[in-house]
PDB file of C-alpha atoms in Angstrom:
ATOM      1  CA  UNK A   1       0.000   0.000   0.000  1.00 73.00           C
ATOM      2  CA  UNK A   2       2.910   2.350   0.745  1.00 79.00           C
ATOM      3  CA  UNK A   3       4.314   1.945  -2.773  1.00 84.00           C
ATOM      4  CA  UNK A   4       0.986   2.852  -4.359  1.00 87.00           C
ATOM      5  CA  UNK A   5       0.771   5.986  -2.205  1.00 86.00           C
ATOM      6  CA  UNK A   6       4.334   6.930  -3.164  1.00 84.00           C
ATOM      7  CA  UNK A   7       3.533   6.464  -6.870  1.00 82.00           C
ATOM      8  CA  UNK A   8       0.382   8.576  -6.608  1.00 85.00           C
ATOM      9  CA  UNK A   9       2.209  11.276  -4.621  1.00 84.00           C
ATOM     10  CA  UNK A  10       5.086  11.289  -7.122  1.00 80.00           C
ATOM     11  CA  UNK A  11       2.775  11.571 -10.128  1.00 79.00           C
ATOM     12  CA  UNK A  12       0.733  14.313  -8.472  1.00 82.00           C
ATOM     13  CA  UNK A  13       3.853  16.269  -7.496  1.00 81.00           C
ATOM     14  CA  UNK A  14       5.351  15.925 -10.967  1.00 77.00           C
ATOM     15  CA  UNK A  15       2.115  17.040 -12.573  1.00 79.00           C
ATOM     16  CA  UNK A  16       1.920  20.085 -10.313  1.00 81.00           C
ATOM     17  CA  UNK A  17       5.515  21.115 -11.020  1.00 79.00           C
ATOM     18  CA  UNK A  18       5.086  20.595 -14.772  1.00 76.00           C
ATOM     19  CA  UNK A  19       1.886  22.615 -14.790  1.00 78.00           C
ATOM     20  CA  UNK A  20       3.654  25.408 -12.908  1.00 79.00           C
ATOM     21  CA  UNK A  21       6.541  25.471 -15.384  1.00 77.00           C
ATOM     22  CA  UNK A  22       4.209  25.564 -18.394  1.00 76.00           C
ATOM     23  CA  UNK A  23       2.085  28.238 -16.700  1.00 77.00           C
ATOM     24  CA  UNK A  24       5.249  30.266 -16.075  1.00 75.00           C
ATOM     25  CA  UNK A  25       6.267  29.973 -19.733  1.00 73.00           C
ATOM     26  CA  UNK A  26       2.781  30.996 -20.830  1.00 73.00           C
ATOM     27  CA  UNK A  27       2.568  33.731 -18.206  1.00 74.00           C
ATOM     28  CA  UNK A  28       5.687  35.581 -19.300  1.00 73.00           C
ATOM     29  CA  UNK A  29       4.518  35.372 -22.892  1.00 75.00           C
ATOM     30  CA  UNK A  30       7.406  33.489 -24.470  1.00 74.00           C
ATOM     31  CA  UNK A  31       5.371  31.918 -27.260  1.00 79.00           C
ATOM     32  CA  UNK A  32       3.459  34.993 -28.467  1.00 81.00           C
ATOM     33  CA  UNK A  33       6.549  37.182 -28.173  1.00 76.00           C
ATOM     34  CA  UNK A  34       8.641  34.661 -30.099  1.00 75.00           C
ATOM     35  CA  UNK A  35       5.976  34.370 -32.794  1.00 80.00           C
ATOM     36  CA  UNK A  36       5.718  38.146 -33.076  1.00 80.00           C
ATOM     37  CA  UNK A  37       9.481  38.645 -33.345  1.00 74.00           C
ATOM     38  CA  UNK A  38       9.852  35.932 -35.995  1.00 77.00           C
ATOM     39  CA  UNK A  39       6.719  36.974 -37.900  1.00 86.00           C
ATOM     40  CA  UNK A  40       5.160  33.513 -37.493  1.00 86.00           C
ATOM     41  CA  UNK A  41       1.997  34.316 -35.519  1.00 86.00           C
ATOM     42  CA  UNK A  42       0.025  31.713 -37.479  1.00 91.00           C
ATOM     43  CA  UNK A  43       2.198  28.934 -35.979  1.00 88.00           C
ATOM     44  CA  UNK A  44       1.645  29.746 -32.287  1.00 85.00           C
ATOM     45  CA  UNK A  45      -0.317  26.520 -31.813  1.00 86.00           C
ATOM     46  CA  UNK A  46       2.627  24.500 -33.180  1.00 87.00           C
ATOM     47  CA  UNK A  47       5.020  26.262 -30.776  1.00 82.00           C
ATOM     48  CA  UNK A  48       2.765  25.518 -27.821  1.00 81.00           C
ATOM     49  CA  UNK A  49       2.367  21.865 -28.808  1.00 84.00           C
ATOM     50  CA  UNK A  50       6.137  21.511 -29.250  1.00 83.00           C
ATOM     51  CA  UNK A  51       6.770  22.892 -25.762  1.00 80.00           C
ATOM     52  CA  UNK A  52       4.184  20.581 -24.194  1.00 80.00           C
ATOM     53  CA  UNK A  53       5.351  17.446 -26.015  1.00 84.00           C
ATOM     54  CA  UNK A  54       8.987  18.336 -25.377  1.00 80.00           C
ATOM     55  CA  UNK A  55       8.266  18.604 -21.657  1.00 78.00           C
ATOM     56  CA  UNK A  56       6.421  15.297 -21.616  1.00 80.00           C
ATOM     57  CA  UNK A  57       9.133  13.533 -23.624  1.00 81.00           C
ATOM     58  CA  UNK A  58      11.921  15.033 -21.492  1.00 77.00           C
ATOM     59  CA  UNK A  59      10.228  13.964 -18.268  1.00 76.00           C
ATOM     60  CA  UNK A  60       9.586  10.461 -19.623  1.00 78.00           C
ATOM     61  CA  UNK A  61      13.227  10.012 -20.617  1.00 77.00           C
ATOM     62  CA  UNK A  62      14.327  10.925 -17.093  1.00 74.00           C
ATOM     63  CA  UNK A  63      11.719   8.868 -15.243  1.00 75.00           C
ATOM     64  CA  UNK A  64      12.106   5.726 -17.329  1.00 81.00           C
ATOM     65  CA  UNK A  65      15.847   6.187 -17.946  1.00 77.00           C
ATOM     66  CA  UNK A  66      15.407   5.959 -21.706  1.00 74.00           C
ATOM     67  CA  UNK A  67      18.491   5.959 -23.906  1.00 76.00           C
ATOM     68  CA  UNK A  68      18.572   6.726 -27.601  1.00 77.00           C
ATOM     69  CA  UNK A  69      21.817   6.094 -29.465  1.00 83.00           C
ATOM     70  CA  UNK A  70      22.131   9.174 -31.658  1.00 82.00           C
ATOM     71  CA  UNK A  71      24.805  10.419 -34.000  1.00 86.00           C
ATOM     72  CA  UNK A  72      27.032  13.145 -32.596  1.00 85.00           C
ATOM     73  CA  UNK A  73      25.794  15.657 -35.205  1.00 87.00           C
ATOM     74  CA  UNK A  74      22.178  15.083 -34.165  1.00 87.00           C
ATOM     75  CA  UNK A  75      23.118  15.475 -30.507  1.00 83.00           C
ATOM     76  CA  UNK A  76      24.874  18.753 -31.313  1.00 86.00           C
ATOM     77  CA  UNK A  77      21.824  20.007 -33.233  1.00 87.00           C
ATOM     78  CA  UNK A  78      19.476  19.065 -30.387  1.00 83.00           C
ATOM     79  CA  UNK A  79      21.776  20.734 -27.865  1.00 84.00           C
ATOM     80  CA  UNK A  80      21.812  23.888 -29.962  1.00 86.00           C
ATOM     81  CA  UNK A  81      17.995  23.912 -30.077  1.00 83.00           C
ATOM     82  CA  UNK A  82      17.794  23.442 -26.311  1.00 81.00           C
ATOM     83  CA  UNK A  83      20.269  26.273 -25.793  1.00 81.00           C
ATOM     84  CA  UNK A  84      18.311  28.554 -28.097  1.00 80.00           C
ATOM     85  CA  UNK A  85      15.088  27.774 -26.230  1.00 77.00           C
ATOM     86  CA  UNK A  86      16.607  28.560 -22.844  1.00 78.00           C
ATOM     87  CA  UNK A  87      18.191  31.705 -24.250  1.00 77.00           C
ATOM     88  CA  UNK A  88      14.826  32.865 -25.581  1.00 74.00           C
ATOM     89  CA  UNK A  89      13.182  32.003 -22.270  1.00 72.00           C
ATOM     90  CA  UNK A  90      15.793  33.958 -20.307  1.00 74.00           C
ATOM     91  CA  UNK A  91      15.609  36.963 -22.614  1.00 71.00           C
ATOM     92  CA  UNK A  92      11.801  37.002 -22.529  1.00 71.00           C
ATOM     93  CA  UNK A  93      11.915  36.919 -18.755  1.00 69.00           C
ATOM     94  CA  UNK A  94      14.503  39.711 -18.711  1.00 69.00           C
ATOM     95  CA  UNK A  95      12.438  41.737 -21.182  1.00 66.00           C
ATOM     96  CA  UNK A  96       9.256  41.193 -19.222  1.00 63.00           C
ATOM     97  CA  UNK A  97      10.865  42.355 -16.017  1.00 63.00           C
ATOM     98  CA  UNK A  98      12.703  45.189 -17.820  1.00 67.00           C
ATOM     99  CA  UNK A  99      16.009  43.967 -16.429  1.00 65.00           C
ATOM    100  CA  UNK A 100      18.190  45.255 -19.257  1.00 63.00           C
ATOM    101  CA  UNK A 101      16.915  48.869 -19.242  1.00 68.00           C
ATOM    102  CA  UNK A 102      17.272  49.012 -15.448  1.00 69.00           C
ATOM    103  CA  UNK A 103      20.743  47.440 -15.615  1.00 66.00           C
ATOM    104  CA  UNK A 104      21.866  49.844 -18.338  1.00 66.00           C
ATOM    105  CA  UNK A 105      20.658  52.848 -16.301  1.00 70.00           C
ATOM    106  CA  UNK A 106      22.279  51.683 -13.065  1.00 69.00           C
ATOM    107  CA  UNK A 107      25.530  50.697 -14.757  1.00 67.00           C
ATOM    108  CA  UNK A 108      25.484  53.976 -16.711  1.00 68.00           C
ATOM    109  CA  UNK A 109      25.667  52.159 -20.024  1.00 66.00           C
ATOM    110  CA  UNK A 110      24.775  54.601 -22.786  1.00 66.00           C
ATOM    111  CA  UNK A 111      25.938  52.584 -25.784  1.00 72.00           C
ATOM    112  CA  UNK A 112      26.647  48.929 -26.191  1.00 69.00           C
ATOM    113  CA  UNK A 113      23.690  47.222 -24.507  1.00 68.00           C
ATOM    114  CA  UNK A 114      23.832  44.688 -27.353  1.00 73.00           C
ATOM    115  CA  UNK A 115      27.456  43.967 -26.409  1.00 78.00           C
ATOM    116  CA  UNK A 116      26.340  43.454 -22.816  1.00 72.00           C
ATOM    117  CA  UNK A 117      23.746  40.884 -23.921  1.00 74.00           C
ATOM    118  CA  UNK A 118      26.311  39.118 -26.128  1.00 80.00           C
ATOM    119  CA  UNK A 119      28.813  39.066 -23.249  1.00 82.00           C
ATOM    120  CA  UNK A 120      26.228  37.507 -20.923  1.00 78.00           C
ATOM    121  CA  UNK A 121      25.339  34.875 -23.543  1.00 79.00           C
ATOM    122  CA  UNK A 122      28.997  34.042 -24.247  1.00 84.00           C
ATOM    123  CA  UNK A 123      29.673  33.748 -20.521  1.00 84.00           C
ATOM    124  CA  UNK A 124      26.794  31.292 -20.107  1.00 81.00           C
ATOM    125  CA  UNK A 125      27.974  29.316 -23.129  1.00 81.00           C
ATOM    126  CA  UNK A 126      31.569  29.175 -21.856  1.00 84.00           C
ATOM    127  CA  UNK A 127      30.436  28.016 -18.434  1.00 81.00           C
ATOM    128  CA  UNK A 128      28.245  25.315 -19.956  1.00 79.00           C
ATOM    129  CA  UNK A 129      31.049  24.087 -22.205  1.00 80.00           C
ATOM    130  CA  UNK A 130      33.498  23.942 -19.300  1.00 79.00           C
ATOM    131  CA  UNK A 131      30.966  22.046 -17.203  1.00 78.00           C
ATOM    132  CA  UNK A 132      30.169  19.432 -19.831  1.00 76.00           C
ATOM    133  CA  UNK A 133      33.492  19.021 -21.643  1.00 80.00           C
ATOM    134  CA  UNK A 134      36.073  19.086 -18.854  1.00 79.00           C
ATOM    135  CA  UNK A 135      35.769  15.995 -16.697  1.00 75.00           C
ATOM    136  CA  UNK A 136      35.761  16.843 -13.003  1.00 72.00           C
ATOM    137  CA  UNK A 137      35.371  20.612 -13.578  1.00 68.00           C
ATOM    138  CA  UNK A 138      32.510  20.735 -11.110  1.00 65.00           C
ATOM    139  CA  UNK A 139      32.681  18.783  -7.881  1.00 65.00           C
ATOM    140  CA  UNK A 140      29.466  18.805  -5.820  1.00 61.00           C
ATOM    141  CA  UNK A 141      29.940  19.996  -2.270  1.00 56.00           C
ATOM    142  CA  UNK A 142      33.301  21.619  -2.752  1.00 49.00           C
TER     143      UNK A 142
END
């Protein structure tokens, strides 16, 4: 009986967290803003479906420990798409909260806000590459 309760609790908790993440993505307006910027408003439904199915598939691969032998080029392409998505998500959040205009005023940046954004993106990319490429770069707890 304890295992059944744990399964139900786990599924309910996972569903609640997933719903919160999708609500957050919808709440900050990532999909409509992305569609507007790329001039693809007629494909908003496809974007939303892709995000939902991607979340479901990603969760399933972690829960069931699924492994798909893929070619290195396909893995690189998928990683690039994931990076682009998280970059868009971060920039939409920053734009929604007006982080960049506030940062540029406080840091007295008159010109070069685009360079600031590029520097932040390159810093994130460098950190990610160091983390994933160099074995032992990050040691938990120390």
